[in-house]
PDB file of C-alpha atoms in Angstrom:
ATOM      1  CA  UNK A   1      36.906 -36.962   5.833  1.00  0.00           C
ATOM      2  CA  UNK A   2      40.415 -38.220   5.465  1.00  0.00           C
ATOM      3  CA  UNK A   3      39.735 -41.768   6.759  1.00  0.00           C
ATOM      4  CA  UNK A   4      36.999 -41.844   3.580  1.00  0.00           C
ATOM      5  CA  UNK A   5      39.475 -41.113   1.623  1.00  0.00           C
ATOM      6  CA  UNK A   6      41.950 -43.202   2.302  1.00  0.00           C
ATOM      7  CA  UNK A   7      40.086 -46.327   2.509  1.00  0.00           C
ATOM      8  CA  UNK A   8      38.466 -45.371  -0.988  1.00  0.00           C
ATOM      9  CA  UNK A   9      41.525 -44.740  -2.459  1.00  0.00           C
ATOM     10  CA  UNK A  10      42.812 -48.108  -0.753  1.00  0.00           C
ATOM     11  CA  UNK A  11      40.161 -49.654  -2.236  1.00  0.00           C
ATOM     12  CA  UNK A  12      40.207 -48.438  -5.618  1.00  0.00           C
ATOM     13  CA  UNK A  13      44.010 -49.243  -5.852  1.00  0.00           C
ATOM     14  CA  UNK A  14      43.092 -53.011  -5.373  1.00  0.00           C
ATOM     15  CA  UNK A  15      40.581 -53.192  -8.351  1.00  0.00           C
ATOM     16  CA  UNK A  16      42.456 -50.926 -10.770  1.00  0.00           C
ATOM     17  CA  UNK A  17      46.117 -52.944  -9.781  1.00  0.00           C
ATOM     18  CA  UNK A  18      44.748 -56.658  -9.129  1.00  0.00           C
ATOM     19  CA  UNK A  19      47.822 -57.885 -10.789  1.00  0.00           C
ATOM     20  CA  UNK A  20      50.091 -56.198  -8.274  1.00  0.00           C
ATOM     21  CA  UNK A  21      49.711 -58.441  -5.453  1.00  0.00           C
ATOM     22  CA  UNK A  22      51.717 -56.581  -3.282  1.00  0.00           C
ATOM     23  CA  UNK A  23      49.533 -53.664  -3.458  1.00  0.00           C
ATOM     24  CA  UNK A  24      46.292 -55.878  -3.303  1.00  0.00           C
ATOM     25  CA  UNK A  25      47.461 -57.088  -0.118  1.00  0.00           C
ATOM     26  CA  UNK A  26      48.917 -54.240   1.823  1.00  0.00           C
ATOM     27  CA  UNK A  27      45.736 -51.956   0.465  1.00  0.00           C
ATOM     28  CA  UNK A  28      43.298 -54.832   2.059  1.00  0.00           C
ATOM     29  CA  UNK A  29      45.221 -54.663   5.346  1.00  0.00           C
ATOM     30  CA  UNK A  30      45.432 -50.720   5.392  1.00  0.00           C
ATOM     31  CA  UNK A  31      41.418 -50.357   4.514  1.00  0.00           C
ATOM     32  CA  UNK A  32      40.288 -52.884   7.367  1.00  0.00           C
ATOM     33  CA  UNK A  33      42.769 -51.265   9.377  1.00  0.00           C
ATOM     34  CA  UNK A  34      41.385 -47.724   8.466  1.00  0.00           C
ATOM     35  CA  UNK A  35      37.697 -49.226   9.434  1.00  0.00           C
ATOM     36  CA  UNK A  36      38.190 -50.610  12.436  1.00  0.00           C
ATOM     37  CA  UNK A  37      39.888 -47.502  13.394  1.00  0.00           C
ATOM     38  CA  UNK A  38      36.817 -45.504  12.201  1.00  0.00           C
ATOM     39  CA  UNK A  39      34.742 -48.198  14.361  1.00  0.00           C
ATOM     40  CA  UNK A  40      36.838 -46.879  17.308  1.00  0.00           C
ATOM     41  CA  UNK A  41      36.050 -43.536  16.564  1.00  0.00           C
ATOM     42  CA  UNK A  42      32.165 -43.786  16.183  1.00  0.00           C
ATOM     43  CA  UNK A  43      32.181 -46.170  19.168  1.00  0.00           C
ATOM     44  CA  UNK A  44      33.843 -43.040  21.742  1.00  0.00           C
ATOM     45  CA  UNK A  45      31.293 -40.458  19.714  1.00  0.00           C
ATOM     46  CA  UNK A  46      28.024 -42.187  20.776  1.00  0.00           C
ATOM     47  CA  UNK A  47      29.351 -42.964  23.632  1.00  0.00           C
ATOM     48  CA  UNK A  48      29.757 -39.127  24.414  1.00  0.00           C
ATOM     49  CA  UNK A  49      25.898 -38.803  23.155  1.00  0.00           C
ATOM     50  CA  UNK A  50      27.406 -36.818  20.348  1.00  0.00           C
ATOM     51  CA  UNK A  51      25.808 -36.818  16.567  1.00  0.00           C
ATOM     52  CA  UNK A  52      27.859 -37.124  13.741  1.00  0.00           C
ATOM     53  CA  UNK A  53      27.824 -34.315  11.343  1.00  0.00           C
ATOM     54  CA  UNK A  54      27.497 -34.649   7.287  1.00  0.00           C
ATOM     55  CA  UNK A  55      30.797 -35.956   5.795  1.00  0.00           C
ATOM     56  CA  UNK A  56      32.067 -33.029   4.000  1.00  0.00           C
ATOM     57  CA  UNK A  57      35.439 -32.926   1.567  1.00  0.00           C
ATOM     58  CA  UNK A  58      38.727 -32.175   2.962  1.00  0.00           C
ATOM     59  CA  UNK A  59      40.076 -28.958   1.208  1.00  0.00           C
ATOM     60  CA  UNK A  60      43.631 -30.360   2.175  1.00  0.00           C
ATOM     61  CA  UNK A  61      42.968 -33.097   0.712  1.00  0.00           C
ATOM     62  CA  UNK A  62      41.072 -31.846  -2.327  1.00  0.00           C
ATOM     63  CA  UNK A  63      44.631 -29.609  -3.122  1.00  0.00           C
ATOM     64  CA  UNK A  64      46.797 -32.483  -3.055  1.00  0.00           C
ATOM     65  CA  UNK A  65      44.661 -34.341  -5.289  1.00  0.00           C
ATOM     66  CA  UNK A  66      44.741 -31.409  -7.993  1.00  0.00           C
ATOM     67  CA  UNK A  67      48.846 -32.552  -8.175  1.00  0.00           C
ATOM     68  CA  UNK A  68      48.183 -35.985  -9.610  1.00  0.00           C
ATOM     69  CA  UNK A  69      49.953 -36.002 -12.848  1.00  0.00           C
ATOM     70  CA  UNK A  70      48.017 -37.407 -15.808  1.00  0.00           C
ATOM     71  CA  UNK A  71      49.444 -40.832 -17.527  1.00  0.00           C
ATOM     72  CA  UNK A  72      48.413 -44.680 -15.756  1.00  0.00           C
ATOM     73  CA  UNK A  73      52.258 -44.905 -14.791  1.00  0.00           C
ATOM     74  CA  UNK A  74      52.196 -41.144 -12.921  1.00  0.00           C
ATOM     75  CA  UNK A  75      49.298 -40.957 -11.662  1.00  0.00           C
ATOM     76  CA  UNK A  76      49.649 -44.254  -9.678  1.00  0.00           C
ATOM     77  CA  UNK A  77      53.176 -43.200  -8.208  1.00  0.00           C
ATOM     78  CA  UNK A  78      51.185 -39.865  -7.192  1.00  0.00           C
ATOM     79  CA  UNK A  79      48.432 -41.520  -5.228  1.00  0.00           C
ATOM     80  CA  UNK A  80      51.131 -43.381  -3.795  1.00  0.00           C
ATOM     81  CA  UNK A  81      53.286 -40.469  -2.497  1.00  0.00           C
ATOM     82  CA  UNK A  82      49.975 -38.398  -1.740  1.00  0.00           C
ATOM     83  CA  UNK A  83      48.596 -40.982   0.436  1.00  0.00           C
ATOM     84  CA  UNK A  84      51.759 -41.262   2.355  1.00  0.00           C
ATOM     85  CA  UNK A  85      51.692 -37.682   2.973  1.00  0.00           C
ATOM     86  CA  UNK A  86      48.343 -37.614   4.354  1.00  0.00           C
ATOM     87  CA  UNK A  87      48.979 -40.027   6.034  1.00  0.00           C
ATOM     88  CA  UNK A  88      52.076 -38.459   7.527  1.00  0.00           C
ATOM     89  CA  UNK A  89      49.787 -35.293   8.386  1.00  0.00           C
ATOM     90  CA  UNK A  90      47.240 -37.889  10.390  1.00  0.00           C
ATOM     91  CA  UNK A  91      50.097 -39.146  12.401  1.00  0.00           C
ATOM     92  CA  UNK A  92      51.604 -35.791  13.264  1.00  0.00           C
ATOM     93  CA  UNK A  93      48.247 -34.624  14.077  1.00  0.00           C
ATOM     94  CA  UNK A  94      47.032 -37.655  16.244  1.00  0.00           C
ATOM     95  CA  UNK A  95      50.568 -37.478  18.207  1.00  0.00           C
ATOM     96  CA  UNK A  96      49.727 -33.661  19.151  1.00  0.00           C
ATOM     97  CA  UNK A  97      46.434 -34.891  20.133  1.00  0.00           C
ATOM     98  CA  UNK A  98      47.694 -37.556  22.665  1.00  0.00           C
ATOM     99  CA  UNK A  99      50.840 -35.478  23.712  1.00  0.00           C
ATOM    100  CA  UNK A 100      48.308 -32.311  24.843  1.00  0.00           C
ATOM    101  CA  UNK A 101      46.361 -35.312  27.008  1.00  0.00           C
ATOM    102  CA  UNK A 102      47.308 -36.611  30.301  1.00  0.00           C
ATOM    103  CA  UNK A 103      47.363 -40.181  30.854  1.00  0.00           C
ATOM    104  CA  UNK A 104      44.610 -42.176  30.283  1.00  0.00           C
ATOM    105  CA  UNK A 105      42.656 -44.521  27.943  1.00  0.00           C
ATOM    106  CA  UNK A 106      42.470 -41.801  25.382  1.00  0.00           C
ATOM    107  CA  UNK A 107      45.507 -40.587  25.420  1.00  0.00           C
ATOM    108  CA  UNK A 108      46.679 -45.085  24.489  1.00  0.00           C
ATOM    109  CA  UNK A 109      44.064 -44.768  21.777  1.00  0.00           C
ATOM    110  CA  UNK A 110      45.555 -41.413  20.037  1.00  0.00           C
ATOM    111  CA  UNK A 111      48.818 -43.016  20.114  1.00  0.00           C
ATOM    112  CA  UNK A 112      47.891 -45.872  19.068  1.00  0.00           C
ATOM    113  CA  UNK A 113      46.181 -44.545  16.056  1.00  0.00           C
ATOM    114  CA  UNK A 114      49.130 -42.203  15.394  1.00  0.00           C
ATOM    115  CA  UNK A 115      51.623 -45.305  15.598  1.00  0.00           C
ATOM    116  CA  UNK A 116      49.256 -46.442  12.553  1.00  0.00           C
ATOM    117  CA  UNK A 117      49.383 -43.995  10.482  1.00  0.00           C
ATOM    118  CA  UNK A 118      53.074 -43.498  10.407  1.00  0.00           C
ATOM    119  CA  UNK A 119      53.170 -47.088   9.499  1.00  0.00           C
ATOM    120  CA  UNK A 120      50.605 -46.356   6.775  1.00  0.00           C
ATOM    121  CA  UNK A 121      52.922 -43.521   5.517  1.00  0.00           C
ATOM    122  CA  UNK A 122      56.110 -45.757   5.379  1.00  0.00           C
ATOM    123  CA  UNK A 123      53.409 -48.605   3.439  1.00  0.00           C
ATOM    124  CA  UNK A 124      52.596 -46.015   0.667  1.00  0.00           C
ATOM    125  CA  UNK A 125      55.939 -44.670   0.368  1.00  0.00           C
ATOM    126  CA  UNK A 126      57.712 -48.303   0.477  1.00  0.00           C
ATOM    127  CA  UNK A 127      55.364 -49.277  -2.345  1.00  0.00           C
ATOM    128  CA  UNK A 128      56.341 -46.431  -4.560  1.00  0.00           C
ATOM    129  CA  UNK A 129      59.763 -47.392  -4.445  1.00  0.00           C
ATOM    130  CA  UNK A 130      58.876 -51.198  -5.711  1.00  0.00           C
ATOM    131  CA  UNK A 131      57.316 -49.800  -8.776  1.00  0.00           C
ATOM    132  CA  UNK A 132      59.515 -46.610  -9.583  1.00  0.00           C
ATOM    133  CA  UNK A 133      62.790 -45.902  -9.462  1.00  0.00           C
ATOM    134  CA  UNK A 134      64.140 -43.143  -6.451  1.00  0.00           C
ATOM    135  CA  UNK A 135      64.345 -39.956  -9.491  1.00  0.00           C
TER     136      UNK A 135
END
């Protein structure tokens, strides 16, 4: 599930960078962010009287992940640029989602949600280009 990921990764980013206080900050806002969004999300499923089904791993994700580079100073400007690709995907995906409804309360909350991610993306990508140069 990509919102698992992302909040673990977010997550993990804070303990193994704590002296990057840029990065501890904008990771804390993206993974309550990325919660409360997932609170949204479980909210409209019980509300349909739908279960949840097991969390299972992301194949899309599990490919990108098998490009991190090895080395402390690579692999951190991967997750970086990886995360702001997925998170890319989740915005292009949410915006077909809430461009194929008509409008309604749904149709806010996919855009909404889509409006986050792209701001995600730019977060991740911005971040990378603090800590590494554009080559």
């Amino acid at each position: 599930m990509r919102v698992r990921y992302i909040l673990q990764m977010a997550m993990s980013m804070v303990s193994h960078y704590p002296d990057k206080t840029d990065i501890v900050r904008e990771m804390t806002d993206l993974a309550v962010e990325e919660l409360v969004h997932f609170k949204q999300v479980v909210k409209l499923i019980l509300e349909r009287g739908i279960i949840m089904g097991a969390d299972e791993k992301d194949p899309y994700i599990n490919q990108l992940r098998k490009l991190f580079r090895q080395g402390t100073e690579f692999f951190m400007l991967d997750r970086l640029l990886i995360a702001g690709i997925i998170e890319a995907r989740g915005y292009e995906r949410f915006q077909l989602v809430a461009d194929a409804l008509p409008t309604s309360k749904e149709k806010q909350f996919y855009q909404a949600i889509a409006k986050s991610e792209a701001k995600h993306s730019h977060v991740f990508i911005e971040l990378a280009g603090r800590y590494f140069s554009k080559e």
